[in-house]
CSV table of C-alpha atoms in Angstrom, one decimal:
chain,number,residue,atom,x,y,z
A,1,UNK,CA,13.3,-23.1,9.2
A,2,UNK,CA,16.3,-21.4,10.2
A,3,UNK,CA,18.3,-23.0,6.9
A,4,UNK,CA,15.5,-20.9,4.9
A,5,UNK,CA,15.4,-17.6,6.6
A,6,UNK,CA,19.2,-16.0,6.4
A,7,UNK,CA,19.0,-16.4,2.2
A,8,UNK,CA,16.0,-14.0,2.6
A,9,UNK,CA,17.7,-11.2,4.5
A,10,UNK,CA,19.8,-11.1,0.5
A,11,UNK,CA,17.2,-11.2,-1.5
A,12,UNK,CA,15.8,-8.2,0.5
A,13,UNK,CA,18.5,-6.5,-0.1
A,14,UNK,CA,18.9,-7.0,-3.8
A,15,UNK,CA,15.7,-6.0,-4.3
A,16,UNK,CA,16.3,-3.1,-2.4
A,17,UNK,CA,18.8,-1.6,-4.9
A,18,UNK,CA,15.8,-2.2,-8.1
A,19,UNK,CA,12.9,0.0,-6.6
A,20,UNK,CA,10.6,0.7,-9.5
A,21,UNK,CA,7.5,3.0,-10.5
A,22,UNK,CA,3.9,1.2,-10.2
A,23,UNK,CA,3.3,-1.1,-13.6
A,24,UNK,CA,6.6,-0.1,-14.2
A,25,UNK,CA,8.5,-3.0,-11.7
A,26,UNK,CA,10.3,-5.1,-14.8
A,27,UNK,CA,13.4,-5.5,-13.0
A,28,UNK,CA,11.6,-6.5,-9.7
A,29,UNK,CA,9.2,-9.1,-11.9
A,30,UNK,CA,12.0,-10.2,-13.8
A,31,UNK,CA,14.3,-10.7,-10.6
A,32,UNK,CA,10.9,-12.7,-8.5
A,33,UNK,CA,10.3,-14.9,-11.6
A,34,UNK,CA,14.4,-16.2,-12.1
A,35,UNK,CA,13.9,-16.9,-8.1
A,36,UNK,CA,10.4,-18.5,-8.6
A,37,UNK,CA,12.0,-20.5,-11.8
A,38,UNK,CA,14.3,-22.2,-9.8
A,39,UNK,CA,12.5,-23.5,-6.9
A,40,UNK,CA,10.8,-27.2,-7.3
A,41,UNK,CA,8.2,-27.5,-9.9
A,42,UNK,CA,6.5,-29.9,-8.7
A,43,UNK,CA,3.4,-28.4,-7.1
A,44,UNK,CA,3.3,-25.1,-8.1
A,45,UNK,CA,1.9,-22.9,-11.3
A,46,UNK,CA,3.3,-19.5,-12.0
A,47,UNK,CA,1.2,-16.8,-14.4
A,48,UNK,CA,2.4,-13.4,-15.1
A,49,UNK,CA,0.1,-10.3,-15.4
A,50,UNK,CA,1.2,-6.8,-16.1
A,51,UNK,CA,4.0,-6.4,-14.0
A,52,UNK,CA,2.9,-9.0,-11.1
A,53,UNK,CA,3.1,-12.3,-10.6
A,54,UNK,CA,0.8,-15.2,-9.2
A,55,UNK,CA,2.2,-18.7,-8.2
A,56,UNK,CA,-0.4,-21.3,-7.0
A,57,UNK,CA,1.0,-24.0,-4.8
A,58,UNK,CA,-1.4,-26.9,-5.2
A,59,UNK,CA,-2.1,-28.6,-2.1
A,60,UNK,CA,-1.5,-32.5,-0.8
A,61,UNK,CA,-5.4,-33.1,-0.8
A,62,UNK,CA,-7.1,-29.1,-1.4
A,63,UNK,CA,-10.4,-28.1,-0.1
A,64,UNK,CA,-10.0,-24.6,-0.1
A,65,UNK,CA,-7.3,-22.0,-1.4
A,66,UNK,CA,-5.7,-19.4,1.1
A,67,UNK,CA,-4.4,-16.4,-0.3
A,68,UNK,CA,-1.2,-14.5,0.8
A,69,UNK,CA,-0.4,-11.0,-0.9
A,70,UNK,CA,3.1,-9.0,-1.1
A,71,UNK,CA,3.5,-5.6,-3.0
A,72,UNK,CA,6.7,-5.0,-4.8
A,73,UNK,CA,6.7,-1.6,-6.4
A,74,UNK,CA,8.9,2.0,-5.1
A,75,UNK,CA,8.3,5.4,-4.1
A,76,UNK,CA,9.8,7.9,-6.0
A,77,UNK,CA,12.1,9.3,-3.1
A,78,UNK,CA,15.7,9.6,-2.8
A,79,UNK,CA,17.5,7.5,-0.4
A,80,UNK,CA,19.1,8.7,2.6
A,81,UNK,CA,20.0,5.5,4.4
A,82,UNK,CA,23.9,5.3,4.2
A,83,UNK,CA,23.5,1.5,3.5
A,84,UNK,CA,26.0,-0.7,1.7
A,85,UNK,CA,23.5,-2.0,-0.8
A,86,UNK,CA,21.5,1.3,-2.0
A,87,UNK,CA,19.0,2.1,-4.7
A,88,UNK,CA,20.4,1.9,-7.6
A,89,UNK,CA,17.7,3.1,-9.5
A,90,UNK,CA,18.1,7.5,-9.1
A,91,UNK,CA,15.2,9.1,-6.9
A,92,UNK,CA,13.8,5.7,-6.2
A,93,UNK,CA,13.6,4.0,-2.7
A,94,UNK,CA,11.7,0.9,-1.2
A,95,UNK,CA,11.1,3.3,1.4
A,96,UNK,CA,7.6,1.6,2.3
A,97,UNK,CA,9.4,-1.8,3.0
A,98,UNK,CA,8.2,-3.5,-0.2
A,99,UNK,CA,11.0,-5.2,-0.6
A,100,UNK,CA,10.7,-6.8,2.9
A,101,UNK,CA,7.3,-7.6,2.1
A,102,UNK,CA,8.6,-9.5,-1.0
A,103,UNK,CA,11.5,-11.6,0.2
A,104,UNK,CA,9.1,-12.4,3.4
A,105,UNK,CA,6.5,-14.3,0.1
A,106,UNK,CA,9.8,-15.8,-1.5
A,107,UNK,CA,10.3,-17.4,2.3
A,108,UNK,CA,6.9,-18.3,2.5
A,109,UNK,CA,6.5,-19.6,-1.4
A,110,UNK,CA,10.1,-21.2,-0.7
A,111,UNK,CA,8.8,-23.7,2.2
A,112,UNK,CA,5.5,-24.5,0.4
A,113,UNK,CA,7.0,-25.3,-2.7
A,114,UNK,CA,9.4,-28.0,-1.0
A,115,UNK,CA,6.4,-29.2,1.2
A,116,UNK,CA,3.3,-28.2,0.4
A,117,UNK,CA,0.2,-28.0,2.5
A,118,UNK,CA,-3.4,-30.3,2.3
A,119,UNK,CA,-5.1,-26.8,0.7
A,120,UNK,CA,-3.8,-24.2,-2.0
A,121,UNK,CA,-2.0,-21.4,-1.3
A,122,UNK,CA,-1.7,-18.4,-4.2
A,123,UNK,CA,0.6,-16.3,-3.8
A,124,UNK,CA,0.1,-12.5,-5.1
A,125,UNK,CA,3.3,-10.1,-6.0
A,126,UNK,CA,1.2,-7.0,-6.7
A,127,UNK,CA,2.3,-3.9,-8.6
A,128,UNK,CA,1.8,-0.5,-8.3
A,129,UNK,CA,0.3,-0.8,-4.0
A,130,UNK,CA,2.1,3.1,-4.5
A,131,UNK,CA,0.0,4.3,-7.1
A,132,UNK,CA,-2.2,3.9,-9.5
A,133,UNK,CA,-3.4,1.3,-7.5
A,134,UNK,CA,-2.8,-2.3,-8.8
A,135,UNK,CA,-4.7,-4.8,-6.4
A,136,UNK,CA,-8.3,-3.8,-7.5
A,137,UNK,CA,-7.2,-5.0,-11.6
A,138,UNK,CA,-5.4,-7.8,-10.2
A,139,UNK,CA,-8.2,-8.9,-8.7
A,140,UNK,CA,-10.7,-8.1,-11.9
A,141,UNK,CA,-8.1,-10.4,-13.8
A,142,UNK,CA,-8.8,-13.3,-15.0
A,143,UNK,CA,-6.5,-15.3,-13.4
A,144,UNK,CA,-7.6,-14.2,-9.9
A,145,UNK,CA,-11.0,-15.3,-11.2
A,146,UNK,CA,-10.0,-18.7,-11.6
A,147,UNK,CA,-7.5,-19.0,-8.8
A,148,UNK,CA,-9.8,-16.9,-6.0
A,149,UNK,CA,-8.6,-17.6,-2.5
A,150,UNK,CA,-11.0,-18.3,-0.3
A,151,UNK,CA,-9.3,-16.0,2.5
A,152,UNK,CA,-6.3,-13.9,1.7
A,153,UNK,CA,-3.6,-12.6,4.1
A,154,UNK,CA,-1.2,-9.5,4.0
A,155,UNK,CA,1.5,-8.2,6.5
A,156,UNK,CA,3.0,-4.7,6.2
A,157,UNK,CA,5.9,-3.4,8.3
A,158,UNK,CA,5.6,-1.3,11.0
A,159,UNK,CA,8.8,0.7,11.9
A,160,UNK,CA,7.4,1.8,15.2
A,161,UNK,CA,7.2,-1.7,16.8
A,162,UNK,CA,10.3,-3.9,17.9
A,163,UNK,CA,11.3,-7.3,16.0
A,164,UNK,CA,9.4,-10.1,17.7
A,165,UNK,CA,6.2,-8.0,18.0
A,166,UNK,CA,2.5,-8.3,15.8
A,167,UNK,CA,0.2,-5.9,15.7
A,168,UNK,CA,-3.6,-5.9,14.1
A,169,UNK,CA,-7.1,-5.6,15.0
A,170,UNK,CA,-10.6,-6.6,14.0
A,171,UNK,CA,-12.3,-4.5,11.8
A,172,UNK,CA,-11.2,-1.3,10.2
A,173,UNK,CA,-7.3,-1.0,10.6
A,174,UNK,CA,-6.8,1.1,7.3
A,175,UNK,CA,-8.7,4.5,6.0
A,176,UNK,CA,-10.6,5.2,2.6
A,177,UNK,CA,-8.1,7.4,0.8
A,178,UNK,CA,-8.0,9.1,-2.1
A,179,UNK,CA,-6.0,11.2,-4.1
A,180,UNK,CA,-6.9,15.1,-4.5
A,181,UNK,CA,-5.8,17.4,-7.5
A,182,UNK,CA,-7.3,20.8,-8.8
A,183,UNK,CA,-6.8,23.3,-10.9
A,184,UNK,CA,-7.8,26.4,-11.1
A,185,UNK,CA,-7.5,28.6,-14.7
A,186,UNK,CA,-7.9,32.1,-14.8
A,187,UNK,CA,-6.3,35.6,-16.4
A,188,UNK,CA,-2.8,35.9,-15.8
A,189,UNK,CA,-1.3,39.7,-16.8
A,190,UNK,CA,1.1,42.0,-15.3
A,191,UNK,CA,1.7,42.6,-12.1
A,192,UNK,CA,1.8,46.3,-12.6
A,193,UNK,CA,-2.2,45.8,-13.4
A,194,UNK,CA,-3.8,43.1,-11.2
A,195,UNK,CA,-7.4,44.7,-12.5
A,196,UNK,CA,-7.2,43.2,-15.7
A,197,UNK,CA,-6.3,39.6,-14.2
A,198,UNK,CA,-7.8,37.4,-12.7
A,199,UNK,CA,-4.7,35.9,-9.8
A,200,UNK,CA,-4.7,32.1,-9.2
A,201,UNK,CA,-2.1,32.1,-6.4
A,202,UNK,CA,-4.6,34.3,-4.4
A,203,UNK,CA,-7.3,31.6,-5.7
A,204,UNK,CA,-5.7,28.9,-4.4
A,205,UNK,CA,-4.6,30.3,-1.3
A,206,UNK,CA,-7.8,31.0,-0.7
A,207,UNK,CA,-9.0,27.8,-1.4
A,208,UNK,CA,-6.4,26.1,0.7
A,209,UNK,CA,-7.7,28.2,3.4
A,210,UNK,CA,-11.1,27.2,3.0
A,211,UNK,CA,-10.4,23.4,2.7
A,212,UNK,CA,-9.1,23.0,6.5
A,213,UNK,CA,-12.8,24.3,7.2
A,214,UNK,CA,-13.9,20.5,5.4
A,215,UNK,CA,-13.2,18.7,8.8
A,216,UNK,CA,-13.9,21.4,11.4
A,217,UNK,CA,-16.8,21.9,10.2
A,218,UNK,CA,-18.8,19.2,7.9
A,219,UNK,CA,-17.4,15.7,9.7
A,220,UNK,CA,-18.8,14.7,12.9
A,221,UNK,CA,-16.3,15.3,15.4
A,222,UNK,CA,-16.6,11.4,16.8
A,223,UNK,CA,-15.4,10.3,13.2
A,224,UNK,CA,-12.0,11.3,12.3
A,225,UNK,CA,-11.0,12.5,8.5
A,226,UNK,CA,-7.9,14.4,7.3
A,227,UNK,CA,-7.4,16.6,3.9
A,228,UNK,CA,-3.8,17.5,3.2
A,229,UNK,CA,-2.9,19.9,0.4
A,230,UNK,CA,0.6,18.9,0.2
A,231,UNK,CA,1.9,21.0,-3.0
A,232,UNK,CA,1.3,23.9,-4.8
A,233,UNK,CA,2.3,25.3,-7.6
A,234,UNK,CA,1.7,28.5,-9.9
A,235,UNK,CA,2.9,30.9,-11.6
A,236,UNK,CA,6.1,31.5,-14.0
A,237,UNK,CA,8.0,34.6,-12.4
A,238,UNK,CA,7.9,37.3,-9.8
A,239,UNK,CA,6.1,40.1,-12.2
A,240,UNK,CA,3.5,38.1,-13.6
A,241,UNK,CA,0.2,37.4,-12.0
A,242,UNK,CA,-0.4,33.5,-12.5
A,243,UNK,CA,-2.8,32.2,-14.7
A,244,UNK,CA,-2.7,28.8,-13.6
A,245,UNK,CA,-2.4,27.2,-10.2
A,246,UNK,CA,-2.6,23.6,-8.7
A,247,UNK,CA,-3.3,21.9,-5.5
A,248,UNK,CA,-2.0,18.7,-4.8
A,249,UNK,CA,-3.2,17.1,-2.4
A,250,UNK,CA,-4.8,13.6,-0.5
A,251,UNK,CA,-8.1,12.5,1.6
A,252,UNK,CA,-8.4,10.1,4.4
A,253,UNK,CA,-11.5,8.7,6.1
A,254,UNK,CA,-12.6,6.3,8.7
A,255,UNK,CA,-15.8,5.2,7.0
A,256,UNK,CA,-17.3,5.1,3.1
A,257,UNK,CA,-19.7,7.6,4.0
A,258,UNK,CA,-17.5,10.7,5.3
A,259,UNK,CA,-15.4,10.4,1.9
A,260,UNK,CA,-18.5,11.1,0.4
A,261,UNK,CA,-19.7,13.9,2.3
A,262,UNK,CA,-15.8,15.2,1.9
A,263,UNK,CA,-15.9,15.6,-1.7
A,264,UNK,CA,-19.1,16.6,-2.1
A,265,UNK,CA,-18.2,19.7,0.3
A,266,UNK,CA,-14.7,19.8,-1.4
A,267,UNK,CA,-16.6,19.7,-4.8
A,268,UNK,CA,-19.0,23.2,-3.3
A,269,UNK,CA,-16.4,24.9,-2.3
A,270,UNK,CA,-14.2,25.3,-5.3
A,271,UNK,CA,-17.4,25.8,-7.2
A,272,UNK,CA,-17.5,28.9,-4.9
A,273,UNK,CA,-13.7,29.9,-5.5
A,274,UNK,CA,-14.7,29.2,-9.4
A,275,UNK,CA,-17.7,32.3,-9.3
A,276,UNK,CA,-15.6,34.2,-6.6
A,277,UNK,CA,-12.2,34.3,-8.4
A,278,UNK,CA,-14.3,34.3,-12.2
A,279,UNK,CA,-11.8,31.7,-13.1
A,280,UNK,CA,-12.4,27.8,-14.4
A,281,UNK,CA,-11.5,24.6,-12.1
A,282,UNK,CA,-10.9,21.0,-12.5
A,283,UNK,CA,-11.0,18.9,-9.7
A,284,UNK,CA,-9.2,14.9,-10.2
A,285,UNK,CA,-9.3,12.5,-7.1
A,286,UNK,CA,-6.6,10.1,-9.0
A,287,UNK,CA,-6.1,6.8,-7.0
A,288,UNK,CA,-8.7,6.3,-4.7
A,289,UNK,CA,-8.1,2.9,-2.0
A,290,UNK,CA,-11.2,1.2,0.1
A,291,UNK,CA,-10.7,1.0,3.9
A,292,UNK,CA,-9.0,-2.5,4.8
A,293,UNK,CA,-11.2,-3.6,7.1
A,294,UNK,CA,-10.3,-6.8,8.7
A,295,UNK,CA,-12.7,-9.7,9.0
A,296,UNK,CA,-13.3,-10.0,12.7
A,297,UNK,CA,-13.4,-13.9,13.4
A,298,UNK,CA,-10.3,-14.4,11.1
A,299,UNK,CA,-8.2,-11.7,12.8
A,300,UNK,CA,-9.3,-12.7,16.0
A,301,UNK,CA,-8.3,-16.6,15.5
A,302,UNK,CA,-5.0,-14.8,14.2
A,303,UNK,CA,-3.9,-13.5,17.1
A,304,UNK,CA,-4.9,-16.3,19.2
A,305,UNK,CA,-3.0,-18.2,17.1
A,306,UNK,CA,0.4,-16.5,17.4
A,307,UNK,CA,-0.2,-15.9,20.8
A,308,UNK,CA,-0.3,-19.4,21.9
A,309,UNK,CA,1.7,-20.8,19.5
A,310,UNK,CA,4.6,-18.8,19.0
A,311,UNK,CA,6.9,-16.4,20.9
A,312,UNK,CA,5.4,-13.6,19.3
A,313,UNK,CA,4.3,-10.8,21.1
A,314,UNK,CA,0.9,-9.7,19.9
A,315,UNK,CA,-0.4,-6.1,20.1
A,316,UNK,CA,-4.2,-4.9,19.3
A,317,UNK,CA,-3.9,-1.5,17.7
A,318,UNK,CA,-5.8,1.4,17.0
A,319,UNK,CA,-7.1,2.3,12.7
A,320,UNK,CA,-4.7,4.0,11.2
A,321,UNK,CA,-4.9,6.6,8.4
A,322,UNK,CA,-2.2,4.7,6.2
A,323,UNK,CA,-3.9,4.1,3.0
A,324,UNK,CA,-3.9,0.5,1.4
A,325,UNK,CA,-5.2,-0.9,-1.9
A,326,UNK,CA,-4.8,-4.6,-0.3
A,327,UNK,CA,-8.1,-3.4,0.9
A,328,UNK,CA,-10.3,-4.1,-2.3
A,329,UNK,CA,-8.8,-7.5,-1.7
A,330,UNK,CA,-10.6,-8.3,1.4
A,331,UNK,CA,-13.7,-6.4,0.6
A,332,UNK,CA,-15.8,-9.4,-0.6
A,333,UNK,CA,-13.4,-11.9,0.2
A,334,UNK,CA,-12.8,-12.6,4.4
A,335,UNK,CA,-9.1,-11.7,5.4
A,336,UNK,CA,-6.7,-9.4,7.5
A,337,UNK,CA,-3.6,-7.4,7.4
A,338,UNK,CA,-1.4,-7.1,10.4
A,339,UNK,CA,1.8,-4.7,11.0
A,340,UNK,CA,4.9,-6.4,11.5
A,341,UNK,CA,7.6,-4.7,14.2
A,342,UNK,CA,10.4,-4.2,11.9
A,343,UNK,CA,12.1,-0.9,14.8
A,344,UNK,CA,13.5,1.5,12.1
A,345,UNK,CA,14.0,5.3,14.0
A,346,UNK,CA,12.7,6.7,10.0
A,347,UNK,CA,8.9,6.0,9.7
A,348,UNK,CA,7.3,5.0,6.4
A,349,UNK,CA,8.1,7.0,3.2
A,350,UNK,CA,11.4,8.4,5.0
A,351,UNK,CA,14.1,8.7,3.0
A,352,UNK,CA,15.9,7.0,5.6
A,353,UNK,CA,13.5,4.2,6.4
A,354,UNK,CA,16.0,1.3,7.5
A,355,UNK,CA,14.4,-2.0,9.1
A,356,UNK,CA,15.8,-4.4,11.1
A,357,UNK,CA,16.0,-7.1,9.0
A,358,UNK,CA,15.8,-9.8,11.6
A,359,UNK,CA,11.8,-9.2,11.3
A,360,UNK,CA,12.1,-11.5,8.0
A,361,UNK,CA,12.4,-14.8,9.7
A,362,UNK,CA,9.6,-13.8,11.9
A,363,UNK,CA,7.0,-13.5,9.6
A,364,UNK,CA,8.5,-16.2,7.7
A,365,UNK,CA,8.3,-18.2,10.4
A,366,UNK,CA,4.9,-17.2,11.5
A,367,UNK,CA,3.0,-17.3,8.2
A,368,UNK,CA,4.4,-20.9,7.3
A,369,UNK,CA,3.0,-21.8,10.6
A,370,UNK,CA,-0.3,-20.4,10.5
A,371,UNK,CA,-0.9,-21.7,7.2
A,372,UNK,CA,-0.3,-25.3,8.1
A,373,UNK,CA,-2.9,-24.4,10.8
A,374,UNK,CA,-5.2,-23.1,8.6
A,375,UNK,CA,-4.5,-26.0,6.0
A,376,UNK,CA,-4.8,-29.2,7.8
């Protein structure tokens, strides 16, 4: 393997300087598909859709398909890093390690397509994990229909664990999440005569106020949840009393049922803000992601797997609030995602988010591995 793994540590960082927008990764497709293009033919089928891609690598003598999924779109954050290969693309960064994640499948894809396994593998390069969310219309597709895996595996970086170190669990390892937006519309007038307005800023200050009371006070304190309202806006100038203000914002849950006791609580108390403040709201929960919750006997044959078989050290973690859309992926179908040591001092989503790209080759290495396990 070691012939295939340093070619990989390039490719990350080429697609490292083309971070794009979810549904809007052309570059990114356009730079997997030339790679794709020129590996053998022999065994494998590629299909486009939207901005994704799916190969299928037919296996020596199939009985079953296994699944392996990489996400390949940006964030829309500015890079930091100092490195000698930056985004080119202005206020965008592969600051969630997406790019990783992609040349990781290219290793992966590259070994199977030179010798393939006794089952199918499908490959998945999924837009838009970021937002709007692309794996549950990927998987509505028709081409997932008629390829279906019948397990599916995803790895995502974890900057807080060294090189050479897995980490997963059975069962829930990602939370429900789910975007928050309102707005609230009143009277705006000015500020010399606040009695003929009605104020939004003191509306949705208020509001913010009354949000943090959601989780004190309406989820069991043995289940966890988090709302963050991480923007607000309103207002034009100094002197005027805003007519408009917005709350940005996102919700996080350990189970199905507390993300619906949130919003219906979320939902009752702008509806009190909205006779309180005599103004109009909106309230918009944008992308919302299922839990990824881990089927137990997979993951657990997973890590007994790497354990034994390679020089892997394998961690079992605690659920984490990330957020995930590789989770409607393993709702009906049985699979696991696992956090890959990749020791960057920048977490996720930091602007200077740098991973040791020596954790390539070890998920390389380790997927190829397990897949000829699960295979044969």
């Amino acid at each position: 393997m070691s012939n295939l793994i340093n070619p990989f540590i390039q490719i990350r960082r080429d697609l490292h300087q083309i971070p794009e927008k979810g549904f809007q990764e052309t570059k990114t497709q356009g730079y997997l598909l030339s790679y794709i293009q020129n590996l053998p033919q022999d065994h494998i089928e590629i299909k486009t859709w939207e901005t994704g891609i799916f190969v299928k690598v037919q296996g020596t003598n199939p009985t079953k398909t296994i699944g392996y999924r990489a996400d390949i779109d940006g964030l829309p954050i500015q890079e930091e890093t100092g490195l000698p290969f930056p985004s080119l693309h202005e206020g965008m960064m592969h600051a969630c390690g997406h790019d990783m994640h992609m040349s990781i499948a290219l290793g992966i894809l590259t070994h199977f397509s030179q010798y393939p396994a006794t089952d199918n593998i499908l490959f998945m390069f999924q837009p838009a994990e970021e937002g709007p969310g692309g794996a549950l219309p990927m998987i509505q597709s028709d081409i997932f229909k008629a390829w279906k895996p019948d397990m599916i595996v995803a790895l995502h970086i974890a900057p807080e664990y060294p090189v050479g170190t897995i980490a997963t669990k059975q069962g829930l390892l990602f939370a429900n999440t789910s975007e928050l937006f309102i707005d609230l519309k009143g009277r705006g007038g000015h500020a010399a005569y606040p009695h003929q307005t009605n104020d939004m800023v003191v509306a949705a200050c208020s509001l913010v106020t009354q949000l943090q009371t959601v989780i004190a006070r309406n989820v069991d304190p043995l289940d966890s949840a988090v709302i963050t309202v991480g923007k607000i806006t309103g207002g034009t100038v100094q002197n005027i009393i805003a007519e408009r203000a917005r709350l940005e914002g996102t919700i996080r849950t350990l189970s199905v049922e507390s993300m619906k006791k949130v919003k219906e609580r979320i939902e009752a108390l702008v509806h009190g803000v909205e006779v309180g403040y005599n103004c109009q709201t909106t309230i918009d929960y944008g992308s919302m992601y299922h839990q990824v919750d881990n089927d137990p006997a997979l993951t657990e044959e997973f890590m007994q797997y790497v354990s034994e078989n390679t020089n892997v050290r394998v961690v079992e973690c605690k659920e984490a609030m990330t957020g995930e859309d590789y989770g409607y992926m393993i709702e009906n179908i049985p699979g696991f995602m696992f956090w890959l040591g990749a020791e960057s001092p920048y977490g996720l989503h930091h602007s200077k988010l740098n991973p040791n790209e020596d954790a390539i080759g070890v998920a390389i290495s380790i997927i190829i591995s397990y897949f000829n396990f699960k295979a044969n």
